[in-house]
Amino acid sequence: MHRRHKAGAAEHRRDCAAHGAPPAASHSETRSFFNFSQLVLSAGQLRPPPALKHSKVTYFEVEILDVQSKKQICIVDKVPPSSTLLDVKHKFHKACPQWYPSRVGLQLERNGPYLKDSISIQSLAVSSIITLYFTDLGQQVSWTTFFLTEYSGPLLIYLLFYVRLSTIYDQVESVRNFRHPVVHLACFCHCLHYTRHLLETLFVHKLSEGHTPLKNMIKGCAFYWGFTSWIAYYINHPRYTPPSFGHRQVVFAALAFLMCEAGNHFINVALAQQNHSGFKGCFPGPTYNPFTWLFLLVSCPNYTYEVGSWISFTVMTQTLPVGIFAFLMVIQMCLWARKKHKLYLKRFYPEVRRKAAMIPIIF
């Protein structure tokens, strides 16, 4: 019986091989597969990816107090650390709509300077609560509006006097008296000066996005518009007398005026190119343009050329109002040049220390 069973098993294996079926796995092969399965199951599940740890963001609270009474106006809460002071002003404007951002002045101390809009809130924080003092800066205008209004007025006012309106001069006397060529030349130079200022304001200067009080614009317009009316009235008057030295004086002064205007323009272009390129680590130096060589002597050559223009205009027209205006411009430009020269000394000391501020040797 046992032999028949073995013979039957052998015949069964031969039949499977004849029909193309694979032979049955041996006992050792089955044991190996079972061990491998047990090993995989005992390894457990794959380790899950580590969970992302969310960093804790600390929000600040900005308490805004009135600078005079020290009373609390409002609290701006949930201010992210990456926020700037301008963001706080916008949130403050939502809470108090009567004060728009450009009108808000914020200080860390009551007698301290106004903080810039670009400053980070995190740099001001000592704790989670920041206390700032509020000052109403009054009605504000942008710097572009400020300069366009200040310079467009003299341009239009001078032309009104140049055409000799009957409401300003006697019409009979205006027709009778002959106009000296210097009157036409003065009108051209005056219009050229303020047209250059207007074009540079629009296309050359990179004005900040800040604002200035409206009262400052009113003061500037009163100064420039008032002096322009006084100057234009005398130069375009029918009884105006030409300069003492005649044609030579006019031509010499007119050439000096045009050179100063060209120099002022090229200096402003050089300063604007430095600001636009972003290379503010060195003091602007002279280039191949001869008008920029004044950088070798002074740190503010644009003010030097501005003063030179008005002194030349005074010599060309030989009138007292222009002389007074030129004298005041010299004083103002000297003050601005000294202030800017001090800033240059802090930033570019080795390059600026041997230069004058505006006029070589003197200032």
Coordinates of C-alpha atoms in Angstrom, one line a residue:
M1 CA 0.0 0.0 0.0
H2 CA 2.8 2.4 0.9
R3 CA 4.6 1.7 -2.4
R4 CA 1.5 2.3 -4.4
H5 CA 1.0 5.7 -2.6
K6 CA 4.5 6.7 -3.5
A7 CA 4.1 5.6 -7.0
G8 CA 0.9 7.5 -7.3
A9 CA 2.6 10.7 -6.1
A10 CA 5.3 10.3 -8.6
E11 CA 2.9 9.9 -11.4
H12 CA 1.0 13.0 -10.2
R13 CA 4.1 15.1 -10.4
R14 CA 4.9 13.8 -13.9
D15 CA 1.3 14.7 -15.0
C16 CA 1.7 18.2 -13.7
A17 CA 5.0 18.7 -15.4
A18 CA 3.5 17.3 -18.7
H19 CA 0.6 19.9 -18.5
G20 CA 3.0 22.8 -17.9
A21 CA 2.1 23.4 -14.2
P22 CA 4.9 24.5 -11.8
P23 CA 6.1 21.9 -9.4
A24 CA 4.9 22.3 -5.8
A25 CA 7.2 24.2 -3.4
S26 CA 9.3 22.2 -1.2
H27 CA 9.0 22.2 2.6
S28 CA 12.2 24.3 3.0
E29 CA 10.9 27.0 0.6
T30 CA 7.6 27.2 2.4
R31 CA 9.4 27.6 5.7
S32 CA 11.6 30.5 4.3
F33 CA 8.6 32.4 3.0
F34 CA 6.8 31.9 6.3
N35 CA 9.8 33.3 8.2
F36 CA 10.1 36.3 5.9
S37 CA 6.4 37.1 6.4
Q38 CA 6.8 36.9 10.1
L39 CA 9.7 39.3 9.9
V40 CA 7.8 41.9 7.9
L41 CA 4.8 41.7 10.3
S42 CA 7.0 42.0 13.4
A43 CA 8.6 45.3 12.0
G44 CA 5.3 47.1 12.6
Q45 CA 3.9 50.0 10.6
L46 CA 6.1 52.6 8.9
R47 CA 7.0 55.6 11.0
P48 CA 4.8 58.5 10.2
P49 CA 6.4 61.9 9.1
P50 CA 7.2 64.2 12.0
A51 CA 4.5 66.7 12.6
L52 CA 5.4 70.4 11.9
K53 CA 5.9 72.4 15.0
H54 CA 4.1 75.7 14.7
S55 CA 6.1 78.5 16.2
K56 CA 4.4 80.8 18.6
V57 CA 3.8 84.3 17.1
T58 CA 3.8 87.0 19.7
Y59 CA 1.5 89.8 18.9
F60 CA 1.9 93.3 20.3
E61 CA -0.5 95.8 21.7
V62 CA 0.1 99.5 20.9
E63 CA -1.3 101.9 23.4
I64 CA -1.7 105.4 21.9
L65 CA -1.9 108.4 24.3
D66 CA -2.5 112.0 23.7
V67 CA 0.8 113.9 23.9
Q68 CA -0.7 116.8 25.9
S69 CA -3.1 115.2 28.3
K70 CA -1.6 111.7 28.4
K71 CA -5.1 110.3 28.1
Q72 CA -5.6 107.1 26.2
I73 CA -7.0 107.5 22.8
C74 CA -7.2 103.9 21.7
I75 CA -5.4 100.5 21.8
V76 CA -4.3 98.8 18.6
D77 CA -4.2 95.1 19.4
K78 CA -2.9 92.0 17.6
V79 CA -0.1 93.8 15.8
P80 CA 2.3 91.3 14.2
P81 CA 6.1 91.7 14.8
S82 CA 6.7 92.3 11.1
S83 CA 4.4 95.3 11.0
T84 CA 5.7 98.8 10.5
L85 CA 4.6 102.0 12.1
L86 CA 2.6 102.9 8.9
D87 CA 0.5 99.7 9.5
V88 CA -0.2 100.9 13.0
K89 CA -1.3 104.3 11.6
H90 CA -3.7 102.6 9.2
K91 CA -5.3 100.6 12.1
F92 CA -5.4 103.8 14.2
H93 CA -7.2 105.5 11.3
K94 CA -9.8 102.8 11.3
A95 CA -10.4 103.3 15.0
C96 CA -10.3 107.1 14.7
P97 CA -11.3 108.1 11.1
Q98 CA -10.8 111.8 11.7
W99 CA -7.0 111.3 11.7
Y100 CA -5.7 109.9 8.4
P101 CA -2.2 108.3 8.5
S102 CA -0.2 111.3 7.1
R103 CA -1.7 113.5 9.8
V104 CA -0.6 111.2 12.6
G105 CA 2.7 111.9 14.4
L106 CA 3.8 109.2 16.9
Q107 CA 6.6 109.5 19.4
L108 CA 8.2 107.1 22.0
E109 CA 8.6 110.0 24.4
R110 CA 6.6 113.2 24.7
N111 CA 9.6 115.4 23.8
G112 CA 11.2 112.9 21.4
P113 CA 11.4 113.0 17.6
Y114 CA 8.6 111.7 15.4
L115 CA 9.1 108.1 14.4
K116 CA 9.4 107.2 10.7
D117 CA 6.7 105.2 9.0
S118 CA 9.2 102.5 7.9
I119 CA 10.4 101.6 11.4
S120 CA 9.6 98.1 12.6
I121 CA 7.3 97.6 15.6
Q122 CA 9.5 94.8 16.9
S123 CA 12.4 97.3 17.2
L124 CA 10.3 99.5 19.5
A125 CA 9.1 96.7 21.7
V126 CA 10.4 96.3 25.3
S127 CA 7.4 94.2 26.3
S128 CA 4.2 93.0 24.6
I129 CA 2.7 96.5 25.2
I130 CA 4.1 99.5 23.4
T131 CA 3.1 103.0 24.4
L132 CA 3.2 105.8 21.8
Y133 CA 2.3 109.5 22.1
F134 CA 0.1 111.0 19.4
T135 CA 0.3 114.5 17.9
D136 CA -2.0 115.9 15.3
L137 CA 0.2 117.2 12.6
G138 CA -2.6 119.1 10.8
Q139 CA -3.5 119.0 7.2
Q140 CA -0.8 117.4 5.0
V141 CA 0.2 117.6 1.4
S142 CA 2.6 115.4 -0.6
W143 CA 6.1 116.7 -1.5
T144 CA 5.3 116.5 -5.2
T145 CA 2.2 118.8 -4.7
F146 CA 4.4 121.0 -2.5
F147 CA 7.1 121.7 -5.1
L148 CA 4.7 121.8 -8.1
T149 CA 2.6 124.4 -6.4
E150 CA 5.6 126.4 -5.2
Y151 CA 7.3 126.5 -8.6
S152 CA 4.3 126.9 -11.0
G153 CA 3.2 130.1 -9.3
P154 CA 6.3 132.2 -10.2
L155 CA 6.2 130.9 -13.7
L156 CA 2.6 132.1 -14.3
I157 CA 2.9 135.3 -12.2
Y158 CA 5.9 136.6 -14.1
L159 CA 4.2 136.0 -17.5
L160 CA 1.2 138.1 -16.3
F161 CA 3.5 141.0 -15.6
Y162 CA 5.4 140.5 -18.9
V163 CA 2.3 140.9 -21.1
R164 CA 1.7 144.2 -19.2
L165 CA -1.9 143.9 -18.3
S166 CA -3.9 147.1 -18.2
T167 CA -4.9 146.4 -14.6
I168 CA -1.2 146.6 -13.6
Y169 CA 0.4 149.2 -15.8
D170 CA -0.8 152.3 -17.6
Q171 CA -1.8 151.1 -21.1
V172 CA -0.8 154.4 -22.9
E173 CA 2.6 154.4 -21.2
S174 CA 3.2 150.7 -21.9
V175 CA 2.6 151.2 -25.7
R176 CA 4.6 154.4 -25.9
N177 CA 7.8 153.2 -24.1
F178 CA 10.2 150.9 -25.9
R179 CA 11.2 147.6 -24.3
H180 CA 14.9 147.0 -23.8
P181 CA 16.1 143.6 -25.0
V182 CA 17.1 142.7 -21.4
V183 CA 13.4 142.7 -20.5
H184 CA 12.8 139.8 -23.0
L185 CA 16.0 138.1 -21.9
A186 CA 15.0 138.3 -18.3
C187 CA 11.6 136.8 -19.0
F188 CA 13.3 133.9 -20.9
C189 CA 15.8 133.2 -18.1
H190 CA 13.2 133.4 -15.3
C191 CA 10.8 131.0 -17.1
L192 CA 13.7 128.7 -17.9
H193 CA 14.7 128.6 -14.2
Y194 CA 11.3 127.6 -12.9
T195 CA 10.5 125.3 -15.9
R196 CA 13.6 123.4 -15.1
H197 CA 12.5 123.1 -11.4
L198 CA 9.1 121.7 -12.5
L199 CA 10.5 119.2 -14.9
E200 CA 13.1 118.0 -12.4
T201 CA 10.4 117.6 -9.8
L202 CA 8.4 115.3 -12.2
F203 CA 11.2 113.4 -13.9
V204 CA 14.5 113.7 -12.0
H205 CA 14.1 114.0 -8.3
K206 CA 13.1 110.9 -6.3
L207 CA 10.8 112.5 -3.8
S208 CA 9.8 110.5 -0.7
E209 CA 6.3 109.3 -0.2
G210 CA 6.1 111.4 3.0
H211 CA 4.0 114.5 3.6
T212 CA 4.5 118.0 4.9
P213 CA 2.1 120.3 6.7
L214 CA -0.1 122.5 4.6
K215 CA 1.2 125.6 6.4
N216 CA 4.7 125.0 5.1
M217 CA 3.4 125.0 1.5
I218 CA 1.6 128.3 2.2
K219 CA 4.8 129.9 3.6
G220 CA 6.8 128.7 0.7
C221 CA 4.3 130.0 -1.9
A222 CA 4.0 133.3 -0.1
F223 CA 7.8 133.8 -0.3
Y224 CA 8.3 132.7 -3.9
W225 CA 5.1 134.2 -5.3
G226 CA 5.4 137.5 -3.4
F227 CA 9.0 138.1 -4.5
T228 CA 8.2 137.1 -8.1
S229 CA 5.4 139.7 -8.2
W230 CA 7.8 142.4 -6.8
I231 CA 10.6 141.4 -9.2
A232 CA 8.4 141.1 -12.3
Y233 CA 6.7 144.4 -11.6
Y234 CA 10.0 146.4 -11.7
I235 CA 11.6 144.5 -14.6
N236 CA 8.5 144.8 -16.9
H237 CA 7.6 148.3 -15.8
P238 CA 7.4 150.8 -18.8
R239 CA 10.0 153.1 -17.0
Y240 CA 12.5 150.3 -16.4
T241 CA 16.1 151.5 -17.0
P242 CA 18.7 149.0 -18.5
P243 CA 21.9 148.1 -16.7
S244 CA 24.7 150.7 -16.3
F245 CA 27.3 148.9 -18.4
G246 CA 24.9 148.1 -21.2
H247 CA 25.2 145.2 -23.6
R248 CA 28.4 143.7 -22.1
Q249 CA 27.0 143.5 -18.7
V250 CA 23.8 141.8 -19.9
V251 CA 25.6 139.3 -22.1
F252 CA 28.2 138.3 -19.5
A253 CA 25.5 137.9 -16.8
A254 CA 23.3 135.9 -19.1
L255 CA 26.0 133.5 -20.0
A256 CA 26.9 133.0 -16.3
F257 CA 23.2 132.4 -15.6
L258 CA 22.9 129.7 -18.3
M259 CA 26.1 128.0 -17.1
C260 CA 24.7 127.9 -13.6
E261 CA 21.4 126.5 -14.7
A262 CA 23.1 123.8 -16.7
G263 CA 25.4 122.9 -13.8
N264 CA 22.5 122.7 -11.4
H265 CA 20.7 120.4 -13.7
F266 CA 23.6 118.0 -14.2
I267 CA 24.3 117.9 -10.5
N268 CA 20.7 117.0 -9.8
V269 CA 20.8 114.3 -12.4
A270 CA 24.0 112.9 -10.9
L271 CA 22.5 112.8 -7.4
A272 CA 19.3 111.2 -8.8
Q273 CA 21.2 108.5 -10.6
Q274 CA 23.0 107.6 -7.4
N275 CA 19.7 107.3 -5.5
H276 CA 18.1 105.2 -8.2
S277 CA 21.0 102.8 -8.5
G278 CA 21.0 102.2 -4.8
F279 CA 24.8 102.8 -4.4
K280 CA 24.7 105.1 -1.4
G281 CA 27.8 103.8 0.2
C282 CA 30.1 106.4 -1.4
F283 CA 30.0 110.2 -1.9
P284 CA 29.0 111.2 -5.5
G285 CA 32.1 112.2 -7.4
P286 CA 32.8 114.1 -10.6
T287 CA 32.3 112.5 -14.0
Y288 CA 33.5 113.3 -17.5
N289 CA 30.9 116.2 -17.4
P290 CA 32.8 119.4 -16.5
F291 CA 29.8 120.7 -14.6
T292 CA 30.2 117.9 -12.1
W293 CA 33.8 118.8 -11.3
L294 CA 32.6 121.1 -8.6
F295 CA 32.2 118.0 -6.5
L296 CA 36.0 118.2 -6.0
L297 CA 35.6 121.4 -4.0
V298 CA 32.2 121.5 -2.3
S299 CA 29.8 118.8 -1.0
C300 CA 26.6 120.6 -2.2
P301 CA 27.3 122.0 -5.6
N302 CA 23.6 122.2 -6.5
Y303 CA 23.2 125.0 -3.9
T304 CA 26.3 126.7 -5.3
Y305 CA 24.9 126.8 -8.8
E306 CA 21.5 127.9 -7.5
V307 CA 23.1 130.9 -5.8
G308 CA 25.1 131.6 -8.9
S309 CA 22.0 131.7 -11.0
W310 CA 20.3 134.4 -8.8
I311 CA 23.5 136.5 -8.5
S312 CA 23.8 136.4 -12.3
F313 CA 20.2 137.4 -12.7
T314 CA 20.8 140.3 -10.4
V315 CA 23.7 141.6 -12.4
M316 CA 21.8 141.1 -15.7
T317 CA 18.7 143.0 -14.6
Q318 CA 20.3 145.4 -12.1
T319 CA 17.2 145.8 -9.9
L320 CA 16.9 146.1 -6.1
P321 CA 14.1 143.4 -5.7
V322 CA 16.2 140.8 -7.4
G323 CA 19.3 141.7 -5.3
I324 CA 17.3 141.3 -2.0
F325 CA 15.9 138.0 -3.2
A326 CA 19.3 136.8 -4.2
F327 CA 20.7 137.8 -0.8
L328 CA 18.0 135.9 1.0
M329 CA 18.6 132.9 -1.2
V330 CA 22.3 132.9 -0.3
I331 CA 21.4 132.8 3.4
Q332 CA 18.9 130.0 2.9
M333 CA 21.2 127.9 0.7
C334 CA 24.0 128.3 3.2
L335 CA 21.8 127.0 6.0
W336 CA 20.7 124.0 3.9
A337 CA 24.2 123.3 2.8
R338 CA 25.6 123.3 6.3
K339 CA 22.9 120.9 7.5
K340 CA 23.5 118.5 4.6
H341 CA 27.3 118.8 5.0
K342 CA 27.0 117.6 8.6
L343 CA 25.1 114.6 7.4
Y344 CA 27.7 113.9 4.7
L345 CA 30.4 114.1 7.3
K346 CA 28.8 111.4 9.4
R347 CA 28.3 109.1 6.4
F348 CA 31.3 109.9 4.1
Y349 CA 33.9 111.4 6.5
P350 CA 37.1 110.6 4.7
E351 CA 35.8 111.9 1.4
V352 CA 34.0 115.0 2.6
R353 CA 36.3 116.3 5.4
R354 CA 38.4 118.5 3.1
K355 CA 35.5 119.9 1.2
A356 CA 33.5 123.1 1.9
A357 CA 29.7 123.0 2.2
M358 CA 28.7 125.4 -0.6
I359 CA 31.3 128.0 -1.4
P360 CA 34.9 126.9 -1.6
I361 CA 37.2 128.1 1.2
I362 CA 34.6 130.4 2.7
F363 CA 31.9 128.0 3.9

